């Protein structure tokens, strides 16, 4: 190997792949995907709750009340935790979902 050959070898097999990994940032992309999946779950559940309310004139007492008419099943994937809270007087609710990255989003 000459010095220029060695430098070319190092660039091709070590430096360029390292730069590509930093540019693509697979961990960051995965975190964004997990947060988006959790957000989509939240939107689906929120829409199901609103359909339930439109049909029955009251909010569900628990998330399982949505199955099977508004949801085929309670979502299980794409998030760490799903919480549903009905207000004391039954006039409102809050749905929160925590993504696997720890980001919590609530609606409404």
mmCIF file of N, CA, C and O in Angstrom:
data_model
loop_
_atom_site.group_PDB
_atom_site.id
_atom_site.type_symbol
_atom_site.label_atom_id
_atom_site.label_comp_id
_atom_site.label_asym_id
_atom_site.label_seq_id
_atom_site.Cartn_x
_atom_site.Cartn_y
_atom_site.Cartn_z
ATOM 1 N N UNK A 1 0.829 -1.195 0.000
ATOM 2 C CA UNK A 1 0.000 0.000 0.000
ATOM 3 C C UNK A 1 0.866 1.249 0.000
ATOM 4 O O UNK A 1 1.839 1.354 0.734
ATOM 5 N N UNK A 2 0.460 2.202 -0.795
ATOM 6 C CA UNK A 2 1.087 3.516 -0.737
ATOM 7 C C UNK A 2 0.283 4.356 0.250
ATOM 8 O O UNK A 2 -0.808 3.977 0.666
ATOM 9 N N UNK A 3 0.812 5.490 0.598
ATOM 10 C CA UNK A 3 0.126 6.383 1.533
ATOM 11 C C UNK A 3 -1.215 6.827 0.955
ATOM 12 O O UNK A 3 -2.231 6.828 1.652
ATOM 13 N N UNK A 4 -1.239 7.196 -0.322
ATOM 14 C CA UNK A 4 -2.501 7.637 -0.928
ATOM 15 C C UNK A 4 -3.490 6.470 -1.010
ATOM 16 O O UNK A 4 -4.698 6.664 -0.855
ATOM 17 N N UNK A 5 -3.023 5.245 -1.237
ATOM 18 C CA UNK A 5 -3.893 4.078 -1.268
ATOM 19 C C UNK A 5 -4.485 3.812 0.106
ATOM 20 O O UNK A 5 -5.660 3.465 0.232
ATOM 21 N N UNK A 6 -3.659 3.967 1.138
ATOM 22 C CA UNK A 6 -4.120 3.769 2.506
ATOM 23 C C UNK A 6 -5.172 4.809 2.878
ATOM 24 O O UNK A 6 -6.207 4.485 3.463
ATOM 25 N N UNK A 7 -4.923 6.066 2.501
ATOM 26 C CA UNK A 7 -5.880 7.144 2.788
ATOM 27 C C UNK A 7 -7.195 6.875 2.058
ATOM 28 O O UNK A 7 -8.282 7.037 2.625
ATOM 29 N N UNK A 8 -7.100 6.439 0.804
ATOM 30 C CA UNK A 8 -8.311 6.105 0.047
ATOM 31 C C UNK A 8 -9.079 4.967 0.698
ATOM 32 O O UNK A 8 -10.307 5.000 0.790
ATOM 33 N N UNK A 9 -8.348 3.950 1.153
ATOM 34 C CA UNK A 9 -8.959 2.817 1.839
ATOM 35 C C UNK A 9 -9.694 3.276 3.095
ATOM 36 O O UNK A 9 -10.851 2.902 3.332
ATOM 37 N N UNK A 10 -9.047 4.099 3.895
ATOM 38 C CA UNK A 10 -9.650 4.607 5.132
ATOM 39 C C UNK A 10 -10.886 5.438 4.819
ATOM 40 O O UNK A 10 -11.928 5.298 5.469
ATOM 41 N N UNK A 11 -10.809 6.286 3.806
ATOM 42 C CA UNK A 11 -11.957 7.114 3.437
ATOM 43 C C UNK A 11 -13.142 6.261 2.995
ATOM 44 O O UNK A 11 -14.277 6.472 3.436
ATOM 45 N N UNK A 12 -12.876 5.311 2.137
ATOM 46 C CA UNK A 12 -13.952 4.502 1.572
ATOM 47 C C UNK A 12 -14.599 3.592 2.611
ATOM 48 O O UNK A 12 -15.822 3.460 2.676
ATOM 49 N N UNK A 13 -13.803 2.975 3.460
ATOM 50 C CA UNK A 13 -14.347 1.970 4.366
ATOM 51 C C UNK A 13 -14.663 2.455 5.774
ATOM 52 O O UNK A 13 -15.350 1.757 6.521
ATOM 53 N N UNK A 14 -14.183 3.629 6.153
ATOM 54 C CA UNK A 14 -14.436 4.097 7.525
ATOM 55 C C UNK A 14 -15.071 5.481 7.584
ATOM 56 O O UNK A 14 -16.089 5.659 8.242
ATOM 57 N N UNK A 15 -14.499 6.446 6.913
ATOM 58 C CA UNK A 15 -14.961 7.827 7.052
ATOM 59 C C UNK A 15 -16.307 8.033 6.362
ATOM 60 O O UNK A 15 -17.247 8.566 6.966
ATOM 61 N N UNK A 16 -16.434 7.621 5.120
ATOM 62 C CA UNK A 16 -17.677 7.840 4.381
ATOM 63 C C UNK A 16 -18.851 7.101 5.037
ATOM 64 O O UNK A 16 -19.916 7.701 5.234
ATOM 65 N N UNK A 17 -18.713 5.829 5.418
ATOM 66 C CA UNK A 17 -19.836 5.179 6.119
ATOM 67 C C UNK A 17 -20.189 5.862 7.445
ATOM 68 O O UNK A 17 -21.363 5.952 7.804
ATOM 69 N N UNK A 18 -19.183 6.353 8.155
ATOM 70 C CA UNK A 18 -19.457 7.043 9.422
ATOM 71 C C UNK A 18 -20.243 8.322 9.172
ATOM 72 O O UNK A 18 -21.200 8.626 9.893
ATOM 73 N N UNK A 19 -19.886 9.065 8.138
ATOM 74 C CA UNK A 19 -20.603 10.293 7.797
ATOM 75 C C UNK A 19 -22.038 9.948 7.378
ATOM 76 O O UNK A 19 -22.989 10.619 7.767
ATOM 77 N N UNK A 20 -22.177 8.891 6.606
ATOM 78 C CA UNK A 20 -23.514 8.477 6.171
ATOM 79 C C UNK A 20 -24.385 8.097 7.370
ATOM 80 O O UNK A 20 -25.572 8.445 7.422
ATOM 81 N N UNK A 21 -23.841 7.384 8.334
ATOM 82 C CA UNK A 21 -24.606 6.996 9.526
ATOM 83 C C UNK A 21 -25.040 8.217 10.318
ATOM 84 O O UNK A 21 -26.164 8.269 10.824
ATOM 85 N N UNK A 22 -24.167 9.199 10.422
ATOM 86 C CA UNK A 22 -24.511 10.422 11.149
ATOM 87 C C UNK A 22 -25.598 11.181 10.402
ATOM 88 O O UNK A 22 -26.547 11.677 10.999
ATOM 89 N N UNK A 23 -25.475 11.245 9.074
ATOM 90 C CA UNK A 23 -26.453 11.983 8.269
ATOM 91 C C UNK A 23 -27.828 11.330 8.323
ATOM 92 O O UNK A 23 -28.848 12.002 8.425
ATOM 93 N N UNK A 24 -27.883 10.022 8.261
ATOM 94 C CA UNK A 24 -29.160 9.300 8.270
ATOM 95 C C UNK A 24 -29.744 9.261 9.674
ATOM 96 O O UNK A 24 -30.946 9.348 9.855
ATOM 97 N N UNK A 25 -28.897 9.127 10.690
ATOM 98 C CA UNK A 25 -29.306 9.104 12.095
ATOM 99 C C UNK A 25 -30.438 8.101 12.338
ATOM 100 O O UNK A 25 -31.576 8.483 12.610
ATOM 101 N N UNK A 26 -30.142 6.810 12.244
ATOM 102 C CA UNK A 26 -31.205 5.814 12.386
ATOM 103 C C UNK A 26 -31.914 5.855 13.741
ATOM 104 O O UNK A 26 -33.112 5.601 13.823
ATOM 105 N N UNK A 27 -31.214 6.199 14.790
ATOM 106 C CA UNK A 27 -31.852 6.264 16.113
ATOM 107 C C UNK A 27 -32.866 7.398 16.143
ATOM 108 O O UNK A 27 -33.986 7.245 16.621
ATOM 109 N N UNK A 28 -32.476 8.541 15.600
ATOM 110 C CA UNK A 28 -33.393 9.682 15.550
ATOM 111 C C UNK A 28 -34.598 9.403 14.683
ATOM 112 O O UNK A 28 -35.731 9.778 15.014
ATOM 113 N N UNK A 29 -34.383 8.731 13.560
ATOM 114 C CA UNK A 29 -35.488 8.385 12.668
ATOM 115 C C UNK A 29 -36.438 7.411 13.354
ATOM 116 O O UNK A 29 -37.655 7.514 13.206
ATOM 117 N N UNK A 30 -35.889 6.452 14.092
ATOM 118 C CA UNK A 30 -36.720 5.481 14.809
ATOM 119 C C UNK A 30 -37.543 6.185 15.881
ATOM 120 O O UNK A 30 -38.730 5.881 16.066
ATOM 121 N N UNK A 31 -36.947 7.130 16.596
ATOM 122 C CA UNK A 31 -37.675 7.879 17.623
ATOM 123 C C UNK A 31 -38.833 8.650 17.010
ATOM 124 O O UNK A 31 -39.940 8.664 17.555
ATOM 125 N N UNK A 32 -38.585 9.292 15.873
ATOM 126 C CA UNK A 32 -39.655 10.035 15.199
ATOM 127 C C UNK A 32 -40.769 9.096 14.764
ATOM 128 O O UNK A 32 -41.943 9.427 14.887
ATOM 129 N N UNK A 33 -40.413 7.936 14.258
ATOM 130 C CA UNK A 33 -41.412 6.964 13.819
ATOM 131 C C UNK A 33 -42.252 6.478 15.000
ATOM 132 O O UNK A 33 -43.476 6.319 14.882
ATOM 133 N N UNK A 34 -41.614 6.237 16.146
ATOM 134 C CA UNK A 34 -42.351 5.784 17.327
ATOM 135 C C UNK A 34 -43.286 6.874 17.839
ATOM 136 O O UNK A 34 -44.420 6.595 18.227
ATOM 137 N N UNK A 35 -42.822 8.123 17.833
ATOM 138 C CA UNK A 35 -43.671 9.227 18.259
ATOM 139 C C UNK A 35 -44.859 9.389 17.318
ATOM 140 O O UNK A 35 -45.985 9.623 17.756
ATOM 141 N N UNK A 36 -44.628 9.242 16.018
ATOM 142 C CA UNK A 36 -45.698 9.360 15.036
ATOM 143 C C UNK A 36 -46.707 8.223 15.189
ATOM 144 O O UNK A 36 -47.922 8.440 15.113
ATOM 145 N N UNK A 37 -46.224 7.022 15.444
ATOM 146 C CA UNK A 37 -47.113 5.886 15.654
ATOM 147 C C UNK A 37 -47.995 6.107 16.880
ATOM 148 O O UNK A 37 -49.200 5.826 16.856
ATOM 149 N N UNK A 38 -47.416 6.620 17.948
ATOM 150 C CA UNK A 38 -48.192 6.919 19.161
ATOM 151 C C UNK A 38 -49.231 7.993 18.877
ATOM 152 O O UNK A 38 -50.380 7.897 19.318
ATOM 153 N N UNK A 39 -48.840 9.011 18.129
ATOM 154 C CA UNK A 39 -49.768 10.097 17.774
ATOM 155 C C UNK A 39 -50.926 9.559 16.935
ATOM 156 O O UNK A 39 -52.086 9.922 17.149
ATOM 157 N N UNK A 40 -50.637 8.670 15.996
ATOM 158 C CA UNK A 40 -51.701 8.074 15.173
ATOM 159 C C UNK A 40 -52.652 7.242 16.026
ATOM 160 O O UNK A 40 -53.869 7.245 15.788
ATOM 161 N N UNK A 41 -52.121 6.532 17.012
ATOM 162 C CA UNK A 41 -52.964 5.772 17.934
ATOM 163 C C UNK A 41 -53.887 6.712 18.693
ATOM 164 O O UNK A 41 -55.082 6.455 18.830
ATOM 165 N N UNK A 42 -53.342 7.806 19.153
ATOM 166 C CA UNK A 42 -54.123 8.789 19.896
ATOM 167 C C UNK A 42 -55.249 9.354 19.034
ATOM 168 O O UNK A 42 -56.396 9.462 19.483
ATOM 169 N N UNK A 43 -54.962 9.678 17.801
ATOM 170 C CA UNK A 43 -55.980 10.210 16.894
ATOM 171 C C UNK A 43 -57.082 9.182 16.667
ATOM 172 O O UNK A 43 -58.273 9.512 16.706
ATOM 173 N N UNK A 44 -56.712 7.925 16.447
ATOM 174 C CA UNK A 44 -57.705 6.861 16.223
ATOM 175 C C UNK A 44 -58.615 6.682 17.429
ATOM 176 O O UNK A 44 -59.843 6.562 17.293
ATOM 177 N N UNK A 45 -58.036 6.647 18.614
ATOM 178 C CA UNK A 45 -58.829 6.468 19.835
ATOM 179 C C UNK A 45 -59.724 7.685 20.059
ATOM 180 O O UNK A 45 -60.901 7.550 20.394
ATOM 181 N N UNK A 46 -59.181 8.868 19.856
ATOM 182 C CA UNK A 46 -59.958 10.091 20.031
ATOM 183 C C UNK A 46 -61.155 10.110 19.065
ATOM 184 O O UNK A 46 -62.280 10.437 19.468
ATOM 185 N N UNK A 47 -60.927 9.730 17.822
ATOM 186 C CA UNK A 47 -62.023 9.671 16.845
ATOM 187 C C UNK A 47 -63.069 8.642 17.262
ATOM 188 O O UNK A 47 -64.273 8.879 17.114
ATOM 189 N N UNK A 48 -62.635 7.511 17.781
ATOM 190 C CA UNK A 48 -63.565 6.475 18.244
ATOM 191 C C UNK A 48 -64.412 6.992 19.406
ATOM 192 O O UNK A 48 -65.621 6.717 19.480
ATOM 193 N N UNK A 49 -63.794 7.733 20.307
ATOM 194 C CA UNK A 49 -64.533 8.298 21.448
ATOM 195 C C UNK A 49 -65.596 9.279 20.958
ATOM 196 O O UNK A 49 -66.731 9.275 21.435
ATOM 197 N N UNK A 50 -65.247 10.090 19.987
ATOM 198 C CA UNK A 50 -66.198 11.063 19.453
ATOM 199 C C UNK A 50 -67.354 10.364 18.730
ATOM 200 O O UNK A 50 -68.504 10.805 18.820
ATOM 201 N N UNK A 51 -67.083 9.275 18.023
ATOM 202 C CA UNK A 51 -68.156 8.498 17.376
ATOM 203 C C UNK A 51 -69.082 7.890 18.441
ATOM 204 O O UNK A 51 -70.307 7.884 18.297
ATOM 205 N N UNK A 52 -68.478 7.363 19.499
ATOM 206 C CA UNK A 52 -69.255 6.795 20.610
ATOM 207 C C UNK A 52 -70.191 7.861 21.182
ATOM 208 O O UNK A 52 -71.381 7.611 21.398
ATOM 209 N N UNK A 53 -69.640 9.041 21.427
ATOM 210 C CA UNK A 53 -70.435 10.139 21.981
ATOM 211 C C UNK A 53 -71.576 10.527 21.034
ATOM 212 O O UNK A 53 -72.710 10.757 21.471
ATOM 213 N N UNK A 54 -71.264 10.580 19.737
ATOM 214 C CA UNK A 54 -72.287 10.950 18.746
ATOM 215 C C UNK A 54 -73.415 9.927 18.718
ATOM 216 O O UNK A 54 -74.589 10.290 18.537
ATOM 217 N N UNK A 55 -73.094 8.667 18.915
ATOM 218 C CA UNK A 55 -74.103 7.605 18.873
ATOM 219 C C UNK A 55 -74.888 7.467 20.173
ATOM 220 O O UNK A 55 -76.082 7.195 20.163
ATOM 221 N N UNK A 56 -74.219 7.641 21.310
ATOM 222 C CA UNK A 56 -74.855 7.331 22.602
ATOM 223 C C UNK A 56 -75.170 8.558 23.456
ATOM 224 O O UNK A 56 -75.839 8.434 24.478
ATOM 225 N N UNK A 57 -74.620 9.716 23.084
ATOM 226 C CA UNK A 57 -74.897 10.929 23.847
ATOM 227 C C UNK A 57 -74.123 11.026 25.149
ATOM 228 O O UNK A 57 -74.411 11.878 25.984
ATOM 229 N N UNK A 58 -73.167 10.168 25.349
ATOM 230 C CA UNK A 58 -72.308 10.209 26.538
ATOM 231 C C UNK A 58 -70.937 9.640 26.173
ATOM 232 O O UNK A 58 -70.804 8.925 25.185
ATOM 233 N N UNK A 59 -69.977 9.978 26.978
ATOM 234 C CA UNK A 59 -68.628 9.450 26.739
ATOM 235 C C UNK A 59 -68.504 8.063 27.351
ATOM 236 O O UNK A 59 -69.191 7.757 28.336
ATOM 237 N N UNK A 60 -67.673 7.217 26.783
ATOM 238 C CA UNK A 60 -67.499 5.875 27.354
ATOM 239 C C UNK A 60 -66.909 5.960 28.760
ATOM 240 O O UNK A 60 -66.127 6.855 29.066
ATOM 241 N N UNK A 61 -67.320 5.030 29.602
ATOM 242 C CA UNK A 61 -66.786 4.994 30.975
ATOM 243 C C UNK A 61 -65.336 4.511 30.992
ATOM 244 O O UNK A 61 -64.553 4.892 31.840
ATOM 245 N N UNK A 62 -65.023 3.632 30.053
ATOM 246 C CA UNK A 62 -63.655 3.103 29.941
ATOM 247 C C UNK A 62 -63.359 2.840 28.471
ATOM 248 O O UNK A 62 -64.271 2.746 27.654
ATOM 249 N N UNK A 63 -62.103 2.718 28.157
ATOM 250 C CA UNK A 63 -61.670 2.560 26.770
ATOM 251 C C UNK A 63 -62.225 1.281 26.145
ATOM 252 O O UNK A 63 -62.536 1.240 24.959
ATOM 253 N N UNK A 64 -62.416 0.248 26.942
ATOM 254 C CA UNK A 64 -62.928 -1.024 26.408
ATOM 255 C C UNK A 64 -64.378 -0.912 25.927
ATOM 256 O O UNK A 64 -64.834 -1.749 25.152
ATOM 257 N N UNK A 65 -65.110 0.137 26.342
ATOM 258 C CA UNK A 65 -66.473 0.350 25.864
ATOM 259 C C UNK A 65 -66.514 0.645 24.360
ATOM 260 O O UNK A 65 -67.565 0.549 23.738
ATOM 261 N N UNK A 66 -65.379 1.003 23.783
ATOM 262 C CA UNK A 66 -65.309 1.334 22.356
ATOM 263 C C UNK A 66 -65.259 0.098 21.459
ATOM 264 O O UNK A 66 -65.466 0.192 20.255
ATOM 265 N N UNK A 67 -64.958 -1.049 22.066
ATOM 266 C CA UNK A 67 -64.794 -2.292 21.302
ATOM 267 C C UNK A 67 -66.114 -3.054 21.330
ATOM 268 O O UNK A 67 -66.719 -3.194 22.398
ATOM 269 N N UNK A 68 -66.628 -3.563 20.257
ATOM 270 C CA UNK A 68 -66.102 -3.593 18.892
ATOM 271 C C UNK A 68 -66.712 -2.540 17.970
ATOM 272 O O UNK A 68 -66.346 -2.462 16.809
ATOM 273 N N UNK A 69 -67.663 -1.729 18.474
ATOM 274 C CA UNK A 69 -68.384 -0.824 17.577
ATOM 275 C C UNK A 69 -67.528 0.317 17.020
ATOM 276 O O UNK A 69 -67.619 0.626 15.837
ATOM 277 N N UNK A 70 -66.712 0.947 17.848
ATOM 278 C CA UNK A 70 -65.897 2.067 17.375
ATOM 279 C C UNK A 70 -64.448 1.648 17.069
ATOM 280 O O UNK A 70 -63.794 2.242 16.232
ATOM 281 N N UNK A 71 -63.966 0.669 17.775
ATOM 282 C CA UNK A 71 -62.615 0.121 17.543
ATOM 283 C C UNK A 71 -62.734 -1.400 17.429
ATOM 284 O O UNK A 71 -63.478 -2.011 18.190
ATOM 285 N N UNK A 72 -61.978 -1.977 16.496
ATOM 286 C CA UNK A 72 -61.982 -3.446 16.407
ATOM 287 C C UNK A 72 -61.401 -4.059 17.668
ATOM 288 O O UNK A 72 -61.877 -5.062 18.161
ATOM 289 N N UNK A 73 -60.343 -3.425 18.180
ATOM 290 C CA UNK A 73 -59.715 -3.862 19.431
ATOM 291 C C UNK A 73 -58.971 -2.678 20.024
ATOM 292 O O UNK A 73 -58.733 -1.680 19.342
ATOM 293 N N UNK A 74 -58.634 -2.776 21.279
ATOM 294 C CA UNK A 74 -57.866 -1.717 21.924
ATOM 295 C C UNK A 74 -56.451 -1.746 21.349
ATOM 296 O O UNK A 74 -55.821 -2.805 21.312
ATOM 297 N N UNK A 75 -55.943 -0.611 20.879
ATOM 298 C CA UNK A 75 -54.597 -0.591 20.299
ATOM 299 C C UNK A 75 -53.551 -1.058 21.310
ATOM 300 O O UNK A 75 -53.645 -0.765 22.498
ATOM 301 N N UNK A 76 -52.565 -1.807 20.809
ATOM 302 C CA UNK A 76 -51.529 -2.348 21.690
ATOM 303 C C UNK A 76 -50.118 -1.962 21.266
ATOM 304 O O UNK A 76 -49.201 -2.061 22.060
ATOM 305 N N UNK A 77 -49.939 -1.574 20.009
ATOM 306 C CA UNK A 77 -48.590 -1.383 19.489
ATOM 307 C C UNK A 77 -48.316 0.070 19.142
ATOM 308 O O UNK A 77 -49.226 0.834 18.866
ATOM 309 N N UNK A 78 -47.054 0.416 19.139
ATOM 310 C CA UNK A 78 -46.628 1.740 18.722
ATOM 311 C C UNK A 78 -46.535 2.743 19.854
ATOM 312 O O UNK A 78 -46.262 3.907 19.630
ATOM 313 N N UNK A 79 -46.797 2.295 21.066
ATOM 314 C CA UNK A 79 -46.732 3.206 22.202
ATOM 315 C C UNK A 79 -46.392 2.423 23.460
ATOM 316 O O UNK A 79 -46.469 1.208 23.507
ATOM 317 N N UNK A 80 -46.017 3.148 24.468
ATOM 318 C CA UNK A 80 -45.672 2.555 25.761
ATOM 319 C C UNK A 80 -46.885 2.448 26.672
ATOM 320 O O UNK A 80 -47.093 1.458 27.344
ATOM 321 N N UNK A 81 -47.711 3.510 26.680
ATOM 322 C CA UNK A 81 -48.836 3.544 27.616
ATOM 323 C C UNK A 81 -49.988 4.338 27.003
ATOM 324 O O UNK A 81 -49.785 5.358 26.366
ATOM 325 N N UNK A 82 -51.215 3.852 27.203
ATOM 326 C CA UNK A 82 -52.426 4.525 26.749
ATOM 327 C C UNK A 82 -53.318 4.720 27.970
ATOM 328 O O UNK A 82 -53.612 3.774 28.683
ATOM 329 N N UNK A 83 -53.704 5.970 28.227
ATOM 330 C CA UNK A 83 -54.546 6.266 29.387
ATOM 331 C C UNK A 83 -55.793 7.022 28.946
ATOM 332 O O UNK A 83 -55.707 7.936 28.130
ATOM 333 N N UNK A 84 -56.924 6.634 29.494
ATOM 334 C CA UNK A 84 -58.190 7.313 29.228
ATOM 335 C C UNK A 84 -58.761 7.763 30.557
ATOM 336 O O UNK A 84 -58.866 6.969 31.494
ATOM 337 N N UNK A 85 -59.121 9.037 30.634
ATOM 338 C CA UNK A 85 -59.684 9.578 31.867
ATOM 339 C C UNK A 85 -60.978 10.301 31.549
ATOM 340 O O UNK A 85 -61.002 11.220 30.731
ATOM 341 N N UNK A 86 -62.064 9.874 32.168
ATOM 342 C CA UNK A 86 -63.354 10.533 32.034
ATOM 343 C C UNK A 86 -63.471 11.547 33.168
ATOM 344 O O UNK A 86 -63.113 11.253 34.311
ATOM 345 N N UNK A 87 -63.963 12.753 32.862
ATOM 346 C CA UNK A 87 -64.116 13.770 33.907
ATOM 347 C C UNK A 87 -65.128 13.306 34.947
ATOM 348 O O UNK A 87 -65.972 12.452 34.683
ATOM 349 N N UNK A 88 -65.039 13.868 36.127
ATOM 350 C CA UNK A 88 -65.909 13.476 37.249
ATOM 351 C C UNK A 88 -67.395 13.533 36.890
ATOM 352 O O UNK A 88 -68.158 12.652 37.243
ATOM 353 N N UNK A 89 -67.789 14.573 36.178
ATOM 354 C CA UNK A 89 -69.211 14.719 35.856
ATOM 355 C C UNK A 89 -69.600 14.075 34.516
ATOM 356 O O UNK A 89 -70.741 14.168 34.085
ATOM 357 N N UNK A 90 -68.644 13.422 33.858
ATOM 358 C CA UNK A 90 -68.930 12.727 32.610
ATOM 359 C C UNK A 90 -69.058 13.629 31.404
ATOM 360 O O UNK A 90 -69.489 13.190 30.348
ATOM 361 N N UNK A 91 -68.710 14.914 31.568
ATOM 362 C CA UNK A 91 -68.908 15.869 30.478
ATOM 363 C C UNK A 91 -67.692 16.023 29.557
ATOM 364 O O UNK A 91 -67.756 16.760 28.583
ATOM 365 N N UNK A 92 -66.641 15.366 29.856
ATOM 366 C CA UNK A 92 -65.433 15.493 29.040
ATOM 367 C C UNK A 92 -64.473 14.366 29.346
ATOM 368 O O UNK A 92 -64.704 13.548 30.229
ATOM 369 N N UNK A 93 -63.420 14.316 28.595
ATOM 370 C CA UNK A 93 -62.450 13.237 28.750
ATOM 371 C C UNK A 93 -61.074 13.709 28.307
ATOM 372 O O UNK A 93 -60.927 14.773 27.703
ATOM 373 N N UNK A 94 -60.106 12.887 28.600
ATOM 374 C CA UNK A 94 -58.755 13.116 28.107
ATOM 375 C C UNK A 94 -58.145 11.758 27.785
ATOM 376 O O UNK A 94 -58.297 10.805 28.546
ATOM 377 N N UNK A 95 -57.499 11.690 26.643
ATOM 378 C CA UNK A 95 -56.778 10.495 26.236
ATOM 379 C C UNK A 95 -55.322 10.892 26.113
ATOM 380 O O UNK A 95 -54.998 11.882 25.468
ATOM 381 N N UNK A 96 -54.455 10.124 26.757
ATOM 382 C CA UNK A 96 -53.023 10.379 26.666
ATOM 383 C C UNK A 96 -52.326 9.115 26.188
ATOM 384 O O UNK A 96 -52.674 8.013 26.596
ATOM 385 N N UNK A 97 -51.350 9.303 25.339
ATOM 386 C CA UNK A 97 -50.544 8.186 24.884
ATOM 387 C C UNK A 97 -49.079 8.578 25.059
ATOM 388 O O UNK A 97 -48.697 9.706 24.805
ATOM 389 N N UNK A 98 -48.304 7.639 25.572
ATOM 390 C CA UNK A 98 -46.873 7.848 25.767
ATOM 391 C C UNK A 98 -46.127 6.954 24.790
ATOM 392 O O UNK A 98 -46.321 5.739 24.797
ATOM 393 N N UNK A 99 -45.314 7.572 23.949
ATOM 394 C CA UNK A 99 -44.558 6.804 22.962
ATOM 395 C C UNK A 99 -43.437 6.044 23.658
ATOM 396 O O UNK A 99 -43.121 6.283 24.830
ATOM 397 N N UNK A 100 -42.815 5.146 22.939
ATOM 398 C CA UNK A 100 -41.716 4.366 23.491
ATOM 399 C C UNK A 100 -40.497 5.229 23.773
ATOM 400 O O UNK A 100 -39.610 4.821 24.512
ATOM 401 N N UNK A 101 -40.470 6.440 23.223
ATOM 402 C CA UNK A 101 -39.361 7.345 23.508
ATOM 403 C C UNK A 101 -39.638 8.178 24.758
ATOM 404 O O UNK A 101 -38.805 8.951 25.183
ATOM 405 N N UNK A 102 -40.848 8.045 25.313
ATOM 406 C CA UNK A 102 -41.177 8.769 26.537
ATOM 407 C C UNK A 102 -41.974 10.042 26.317
ATOM 408 O O UNK A 102 -42.317 10.731 27.257
ATOM 409 N N UNK A 103 -42.279 10.369 25.072
ATOM 410 C CA UNK A 103 -43.054 11.571 24.769
ATOM 411 C C UNK A 103 -44.534 11.293 25.034
ATOM 412 O O UNK A 103 -45.082 10.329 24.521
ATOM 413 N N UNK A 104 -45.171 12.136 25.859
ATOM 414 C CA UNK A 104 -46.591 11.984 26.163
ATOM 415 C C UNK A 104 -47.380 13.051 25.440
ATOM 416 O O UNK A 104 -47.044 14.229 25.510
ATOM 417 N N UNK A 105 -48.446 12.636 24.754
ATOM 418 C CA UNK A 105 -49.332 13.551 24.034
ATOM 419 C C UNK A 105 -50.743 13.261 24.491
ATOM 420 O O UNK A 105 -51.131 12.113 24.641
ATOM 421 N N UNK A 106 -51.515 14.333 24.732
ATOM 422 C CA UNK A 106 -52.883 14.178 25.209
ATOM 423 C C UNK A 106 -53.853 14.928 24.300
ATOM 424 O O UNK A 106 -53.496 15.944 23.716
ATOM 425 N N UNK A 107 -55.077 14.401 24.209
ATOM 426 C CA UNK A 107 -56.170 15.067 23.495
ATOM 427 C C UNK A 107 -57.428 14.862 24.302
ATOM 428 O O UNK A 107 -57.580 13.824 24.912
ATOM 429 N N UNK A 108 -58.431 15.665 24.242
ATOM 430 C CA UNK A 108 -58.379 17.014 23.677
ATOM 431 C C UNK A 108 -57.692 17.980 24.600
ATOM 432 O O UNK A 108 -57.353 17.723 25.705
#
